Amino acid sequence: MFFDGNHTYMIEPGGENTTSEEVHVHMIYQSPGLDPPEDFISAVHLAESPFQNPPLSSAAHRRKKRQIAQNPRSVADETKYIELMVINDHLMYKKHRLSVGQTNNYAKSVVNMADLYFKEQINTRIVLVAMETWAADNRFNINDDPMVTLREFMKYRRDFIKEKCDSIHLFSGNRFHSNWGGASYIGGVCSLTKGGGVNEYGKTEEMAITLAQSLGQNIGIFSDKKRILNGECKCEDKWSGCIMDDVG
């Protein structure tokens, strides 16, 4: 059966061939009273090559559009990963009984807790790819000003760190002259000279919050205090707060 745009035709095998050639005879006749459905697509379009893909019927086209609308893809749906390297300075090493193992375990706990914040709130995982602990002495001067220390730290990274990572952070046993407890570059992730931060020692959960906020700044997130004060920005998580919130 085929449809030429106006009428429906039936095809049936005909009688036997009277010649010696292998030719199969068929009979074609118009089917009376058989109207094609509204979304019927002709098997042969007379104005085009029969080998082209036929267009979708209106019903099939609507169904395909619904399927696309029901399964939108966005960056928020995909799990992202930040590869992090941590360096523990000599003061951090001293605060953990001169034990590299205890120092590293503490740092891992901090990273794991920060990873939970990122996983739950922005579908992003923090992957610890390398760690270094300065057991002998600090490799550069740790200044009380966190921004001065951050600049020196980035110079150290550029000149001496060979490991590949998206961001590198210094965990310091020093107490910085800062209300925030650290410093980092905004939007510096993946940059050799800007992809990093410094964080001062504290309780595990406190340092995890500072690390999460530092990494948040690295990927371009910052706290909009004006919108918070105006009530335009509210955190739905009343337990742990938002990443860039002052309390977690």
mmCIF file of C-alpha atoms in Angstrom:
data_model
loop_
_atom_site.group_PDB
_atom_site.id
_atom_site.type_symbol
_atom_site.label_atom_id
_atom_site.label_comp_id
_atom_site.label_asym_id
_atom_site.label_seq_id
_atom_site.Cartn_x
_atom_site.Cartn_y
_atom_site.Cartn_z
ATOM 1 C CA MET A 1 0.000 0.000 0.000
ATOM 2 C CA PHE A 2 1.219 3.542 -0.727
ATOM 3 C CA PHE A 3 -0.206 7.042 -0.776
ATOM 4 C CA ASP A 4 0.593 9.608 -3.507
ATOM 5 C CA GLY A 5 -0.772 12.594 -1.622
ATOM 6 C CA ASN A 6 -4.299 12.270 -3.023
ATOM 7 C CA HIS A 7 -5.281 8.603 -3.129
ATOM 8 C CA THR A 8 -4.364 5.318 -1.472
ATOM 9 C CA TYR A 9 -3.289 2.457 -3.742
ATOM 10 C CA MET A 10 -3.106 -1.281 -3.071
ATOM 11 C CA ILE A 11 -0.438 -3.611 -4.498
ATOM 12 C CA GLU A 12 -1.110 -7.347 -4.971
ATOM 13 C CA PRO A 13 0.779 -10.141 -6.785
ATOM 14 C CA GLY A 14 -0.483 -10.621 -10.347
ATOM 15 C CA GLY A 15 -0.639 -13.646 -12.646
ATOM 16 C CA GLU A 16 2.235 -15.745 -13.935
ATOM 17 C CA ASN A 17 4.762 -14.190 -16.263
ATOM 18 C CA THR A 18 4.453 -15.359 -19.899
ATOM 19 C CA THR A 19 8.079 -14.602 -20.749
ATOM 20 C CA SER A 20 11.175 -16.498 -19.770
ATOM 21 C CA GLU A 21 12.585 -13.557 -17.854
ATOM 22 C CA GLU A 22 12.362 -13.541 -14.071
ATOM 23 C CA VAL A 23 9.843 -10.720 -13.753
ATOM 24 C CA HIS A 24 7.306 -10.642 -10.912
ATOM 25 C CA VAL A 25 3.996 -9.190 -12.048
ATOM 26 C CA HIS A 26 1.994 -7.077 -9.564
ATOM 27 C CA MET A 27 -1.381 -5.405 -9.812
ATOM 28 C CA ILE A 28 -1.898 -1.827 -8.570
ATOM 29 C CA TYR A 29 -5.343 -0.376 -8.016
ATOM 30 C CA GLN A 30 -6.881 2.513 -6.144
ATOM 31 C CA SER A 31 -8.450 1.574 -2.838
ATOM 32 C CA PRO A 32 -12.024 2.915 -2.702
ATOM 33 C CA GLY A 33 -13.264 4.665 0.431
ATOM 34 C CA LEU A 34 -9.976 4.359 2.337
ATOM 35 C CA ASP A 35 -8.850 7.752 3.566
ATOM 36 C CA PRO A 36 -5.364 7.958 5.040
ATOM 37 C CA PRO A 37 -4.921 9.130 8.642
ATOM 38 C CA GLU A 38 -4.093 12.795 9.164
ATOM 39 C CA ASP A 39 -0.498 12.115 10.221
ATOM 40 C CA PHE A 40 0.139 9.450 7.566
ATOM 41 C CA ILE A 41 3.470 9.883 5.755
ATOM 42 C CA SER A 42 3.767 8.696 2.199
ATOM 43 C CA ALA A 43 6.317 5.953 1.658
ATOM 44 C CA VAL A 44 7.303 7.581 -1.642
ATOM 45 C CA HIS A 45 7.438 11.363 -2.004
ATOM 46 C CA LEU A 46 7.194 12.047 -5.730
ATOM 47 C CA ALA A 47 9.094 15.346 -5.519
ATOM 48 C CA GLU A 48 12.063 13.901 -3.611
ATOM 49 C CA SER A 49 14.375 10.934 -3.711
ATOM 50 C CA PRO A 50 12.814 7.878 -2.031
ATOM 51 C CA PHE A 51 16.105 7.344 -0.184
ATOM 52 C CA GLN A 52 15.810 10.500 1.919
ATOM 53 C CA ASN A 53 14.685 10.220 5.516
ATOM 54 C CA PRO A 54 10.978 11.073 5.754
ATOM 55 C CA PRO A 55 9.974 13.940 8.031
ATOM 56 C CA LEU A 56 8.406 13.224 11.388
ATOM 57 C CA SER A 57 4.646 13.335 11.600
ATOM 58 C CA SER A 58 3.205 16.140 13.703
ATOM 59 C CA ALA A 59 2.359 13.684 16.483
ATOM 60 C CA ALA A 60 5.846 12.170 16.473
ATOM 61 C CA HIS A 61 7.395 15.645 16.375
ATOM 62 C CA ARG A 62 5.389 16.740 19.419
ATOM 63 C CA ARG A 63 6.349 13.544 21.245
ATOM 64 C CA LYS A 64 10.048 14.120 20.538
ATOM 65 C CA LYS A 65 9.820 17.714 21.788
ATOM 66 C CA ARG A 66 8.151 16.506 24.996
ATOM 67 C CA GLN A 67 10.932 13.985 25.553
ATOM 68 C CA ILE A 68 13.570 16.699 25.196
ATOM 69 C CA ALA A 69 11.675 19.010 27.542
ATOM 70 C CA GLN A 70 11.330 16.282 30.151
ATOM 71 C CA ASN A 71 15.061 15.494 30.100
ATOM 72 C CA PRO A 72 16.894 18.840 29.968
ATOM 73 C CA ARG A 73 20.654 18.757 30.442
ATOM 74 C CA SER A 74 22.356 21.465 32.460
ATOM 75 C CA VAL A 75 25.649 21.968 34.240
ATOM 76 C CA ALA A 76 23.814 21.720 37.575
ATOM 77 C CA ASP A 77 22.869 18.113 36.797
ATOM 78 C CA GLU A 78 26.443 17.021 36.157
ATOM 79 C CA THR A 79 28.792 16.197 39.032
ATOM 80 C CA LYS A 80 31.826 18.476 38.921
ATOM 81 C CA TYR A 81 35.249 17.778 40.426
ATOM 82 C CA ILE A 82 37.886 20.060 41.937
ATOM 83 C CA GLU A 83 41.332 18.485 42.222
ATOM 84 C CA LEU A 84 42.941 19.856 45.375
ATOM 85 C CA MET A 85 46.467 19.711 46.758
ATOM 86 C CA VAL A 86 47.099 20.524 50.424
ATOM 87 C CA ILE A 87 50.361 21.640 52.011
ATOM 88 C CA ASN A 88 50.670 21.528 55.808
ATOM 89 C CA ASP A 89 53.237 23.999 57.099
ATOM 90 C CA HIS A 90 55.701 23.344 59.928
ATOM 91 C CA LEU A 91 53.506 24.974 62.584
ATOM 92 C CA MET A 92 50.653 22.667 61.609
ATOM 93 C CA TYR A 93 53.054 19.739 61.940
ATOM 94 C CA LYS A 94 54.031 20.919 65.452
ATOM 95 C CA LYS A 95 50.385 21.154 66.528
ATOM 96 C CA HIS A 96 49.994 17.443 65.763
ATOM 97 C CA ARG A 97 52.767 16.141 68.012
ATOM 98 C CA LEU A 98 55.421 16.268 65.312
ATOM 99 C CA SER A 99 53.644 13.436 63.516
ATOM 100 C CA VAL A 100 53.311 13.493 59.743
ATOM 101 C CA GLY A 101 50.615 10.806 59.970
ATOM 102 C CA GLN A 102 48.464 12.747 62.441
ATOM 103 C CA THR A 103 48.932 15.964 60.479
ATOM 104 C CA ASN A 104 47.887 14.308 57.233
ATOM 105 C CA ASN A 105 44.885 12.599 58.852
ATOM 106 C CA TYR A 106 43.687 15.920 60.237
ATOM 107 C CA ALA A 107 44.020 17.549 56.818
ATOM 108 C CA LYS A 108 42.104 14.683 55.189
ATOM 109 C CA SER A 109 39.271 15.115 57.713
ATOM 110 C CA VAL A 110 39.053 18.814 56.859
ATOM 111 C CA VAL A 111 38.933 18.095 53.122
ATOM 112 C CA ASN A 112 36.323 15.348 53.562
ATOM 113 C CA MET A 113 34.032 17.687 55.491
ATOM 114 C CA ALA A 114 34.431 20.468 52.924
ATOM 115 C CA ASP A 115 33.663 17.894 50.226
ATOM 116 C CA LEU A 116 30.334 17.147 51.925
ATOM 117 C CA TYR A 117 29.366 20.835 51.791
ATOM 118 C CA PHE A 118 30.172 21.047 48.086
ATOM 119 C CA LYS A 119 28.481 17.747 47.264
ATOM 120 C CA GLU A 120 25.199 18.629 48.958
ATOM 121 C CA GLN A 121 24.939 22.256 47.866
ATOM 122 C CA ILE A 122 26.460 22.569 44.389
ATOM 123 C CA ASN A 123 26.877 18.940 43.238
ATOM 124 C CA THR A 124 30.667 19.267 43.209
ATOM 125 C CA ARG A 125 33.259 16.919 44.689
ATOM 126 C CA ILE A 126 36.610 17.934 46.180
ATOM 127 C CA VAL A 127 39.235 15.351 45.286
ATOM 128 C CA LEU A 128 42.473 15.378 47.296
ATOM 129 C CA VAL A 129 45.122 14.515 44.702
ATOM 130 C CA ALA A 130 48.319 15.344 46.627
ATOM 131 C CA MET A 131 49.570 16.379 50.059
ATOM 132 C CA GLU A 132 52.836 17.724 51.429
ATOM 133 C CA THR A 133 53.822 18.237 55.082
ATOM 134 C CA TRP A 134 56.804 20.356 56.078
ATOM 135 C CA ALA A 135 58.324 18.343 58.909
ATOM 136 C CA ALA A 136 61.738 20.048 58.877
ATOM 137 C CA ASP A 137 60.854 23.738 58.525
ATOM 138 C CA ASN A 138 58.716 26.151 56.526
ATOM 139 C CA ARG A 139 59.800 26.559 52.907
ATOM 140 C CA PHE A 140 59.068 30.306 52.952
ATOM 141 C CA ASN A 141 58.212 32.909 55.584
ATOM 142 C CA ILE A 142 54.654 32.630 56.949
ATOM 143 C CA ASN A 143 53.487 36.208 57.483
ATOM 144 C CA ASP A 144 50.720 37.223 59.885
ATOM 145 C CA ASP A 145 49.007 38.969 56.964
ATOM 146 C CA PRO A 146 47.206 36.205 55.033
ATOM 147 C CA MET A 147 47.418 38.063 51.703
ATOM 148 C CA VAL A 148 51.188 38.410 52.006
ATOM 149 C CA THR A 149 51.448 34.711 52.823
ATOM 150 C CA LEU A 150 49.154 33.863 49.898
ATOM 151 C CA ARG A 151 51.344 35.752 47.430
ATOM 152 C CA GLU A 152 54.476 34.000 48.701
ATOM 153 C CA PHE A 153 52.665 30.671 48.608
ATOM 154 C CA MET A 154 51.714 31.128 44.965
ATOM 155 C CA LYS A 155 55.347 31.946 44.134
ATOM 156 C CA TYR A 156 56.389 28.744 45.895
ATOM 157 C CA ARG A 157 53.831 26.774 43.923
ATOM 158 C CA ARG A 158 54.979 28.210 40.622
ATOM 159 C CA ASP A 159 58.647 27.471 41.305
ATOM 160 C CA PHE A 160 58.579 24.175 43.200
ATOM 161 C CA ILE A 161 55.274 22.295 42.978
ATOM 162 C CA LYS A 162 55.160 19.809 40.108
ATOM 163 C CA GLU A 163 51.866 18.068 40.907
ATOM 164 C CA LYS A 164 48.918 18.967 38.689
ATOM 165 C CA CYS A 165 45.816 20.267 40.485
ATOM 166 C CA ASP A 166 43.002 22.777 40.075
ATOM 167 C CA SER A 167 43.719 24.520 43.368
ATOM 168 C CA ILE A 168 46.378 24.313 46.081
ATOM 169 C CA HIS A 169 45.831 25.364 49.694
ATOM 170 C CA LEU A 170 48.178 25.941 52.593
ATOM 171 C CA PHE A 171 47.023 24.693 55.985
ATOM 172 C CA SER A 172 48.935 26.810 58.483
ATOM 173 C CA GLY A 173 49.316 26.518 62.242
ATOM 174 C CA ASN A 174 49.770 30.289 62.347
ATOM 175 C CA ARG A 175 47.005 32.643 63.510
ATOM 176 C CA PHE A 176 46.539 35.281 60.834
ATOM 177 C CA HIS A 177 45.600 38.886 61.546
ATOM 178 C CA SER A 178 42.255 38.436 59.835
ATOM 179 C CA ASN A 179 38.667 37.957 60.936
ATOM 180 C CA TRP A 180 38.165 35.393 58.205
ATOM 181 C CA GLY A 181 41.050 33.065 59.031
ATOM 182 C CA GLY A 182 42.504 32.846 55.559
ATOM 183 C CA ALA A 183 42.715 34.265 52.068
ATOM 184 C CA SER A 184 42.184 33.124 48.479
ATOM 185 C CA TYR A 185 41.899 34.527 44.972
ATOM 186 C CA ILE A 186 38.440 34.960 43.462
ATOM 187 C CA GLY A 187 38.033 33.043 40.215
ATOM 188 C CA GLY A 188 41.610 31.784 40.268
ATOM 189 C CA VAL A 189 40.904 28.061 39.914
ATOM 190 C CA CYS A 190 43.202 26.260 37.440
ATOM 191 C CA SER A 191 45.577 29.243 37.367
ATOM 192 C CA LEU A 192 49.201 28.576 38.290
ATOM 193 C CA THR A 193 49.507 31.944 40.045
ATOM 194 C CA LYS A 194 45.943 32.472 41.345
ATOM 195 C CA GLY A 195 44.535 28.994 41.950
ATOM 196 C CA GLY A 196 45.040 28.696 45.680
ATOM 197 C CA GLY A 197 44.450 29.877 49.222
ATOM 198 C CA VAL A 198 45.754 29.841 52.783
ATOM 199 C CA ASN A 199 43.794 28.679 55.825
ATOM 200 C CA GLU A 200 44.674 28.966 59.502
ATOM 201 C CA TYR A 201 44.429 26.138 62.024
ATOM 202 C CA GLY A 202 41.225 25.569 63.969
ATOM 203 C CA LYS A 203 38.743 22.869 64.871
ATOM 204 C CA THR A 204 38.034 20.440 62.048
ATOM 205 C CA GLU A 205 34.577 21.827 61.241
ATOM 206 C CA GLU A 206 35.791 25.435 61.459
ATOM 207 C CA MET A 207 38.698 24.836 59.128
ATOM 208 C CA ALA A 208 36.443 22.859 56.766
ATOM 209 C CA ILE A 209 34.148 25.886 56.469
ATOM 210 C CA THR A 210 37.111 28.171 55.808
ATOM 211 C CA LEU A 211 38.440 25.758 53.171
ATOM 212 C CA ALA A 212 35.014 25.483 51.518
ATOM 213 C CA GLN A 213 34.704 29.265 51.364
ATOM 214 C CA SER A 214 38.249 29.630 50.019
ATOM 215 C CA LEU A 215 37.531 27.088 47.276
ATOM 216 C CA GLY A 216 34.211 28.811 46.659
ATOM 217 C CA GLN A 217 36.080 32.035 45.956
ATOM 218 C CA ASN A 218 38.507 30.141 43.717
ATOM 219 C CA ILE A 219 35.621 29.062 41.469
ATOM 220 C CA GLY A 220 34.050 32.527 41.480
ATOM 221 C CA ILE A 221 31.529 32.342 44.329
ATOM 222 C CA PHE A 222 31.406 35.224 46.783
ATOM 223 C CA SER A 223 29.131 36.305 49.595
ATOM 224 C CA ASP A 224 26.726 39.075 48.614
ATOM 225 C CA LYS A 225 26.242 40.632 52.044
ATOM 226 C CA LYS A 226 24.000 43.400 50.688
ATOM 227 C CA ARG A 227 21.472 40.913 49.314
ATOM 228 C CA ILE A 228 21.657 38.898 52.535
ATOM 229 C CA LEU A 229 20.926 41.992 54.658
ATOM 230 C CA ASN A 230 18.054 42.959 52.346
ATOM 231 C CA GLY A 231 16.547 39.497 52.704
ATOM 232 C CA GLU A 232 16.920 38.752 48.980
ATOM 233 C CA CYS A 233 19.267 35.821 49.549
ATOM 234 C CA LYS A 234 18.193 33.182 52.042
ATOM 235 C CA CYS A 235 19.830 29.877 52.805
ATOM 236 C CA GLU A 236 17.424 26.937 52.828
ATOM 237 C CA ASP A 237 19.783 24.748 54.862
ATOM 238 C CA LYS A 238 19.234 25.864 58.463
ATOM 239 C CA TRP A 239 21.580 23.212 59.869
ATOM 240 C CA SER A 240 24.914 23.685 58.107
ATOM 241 C CA GLY A 241 24.150 26.935 56.326
ATOM 242 C CA CYS A 242 25.394 27.908 52.888
ATOM 243 C CA ILE A 243 28.962 27.621 51.668
ATOM 244 C CA MET A 244 29.645 31.364 51.679
ATOM 245 C CA ASP A 245 27.557 32.132 54.774
ATOM 246 C CA ASP A 246 29.443 33.653 57.709
ATOM 247 C CA VAL A 247 28.538 30.681 59.896
ATOM 248 C CA GLY A 248 28.969 27.871 57.383
#
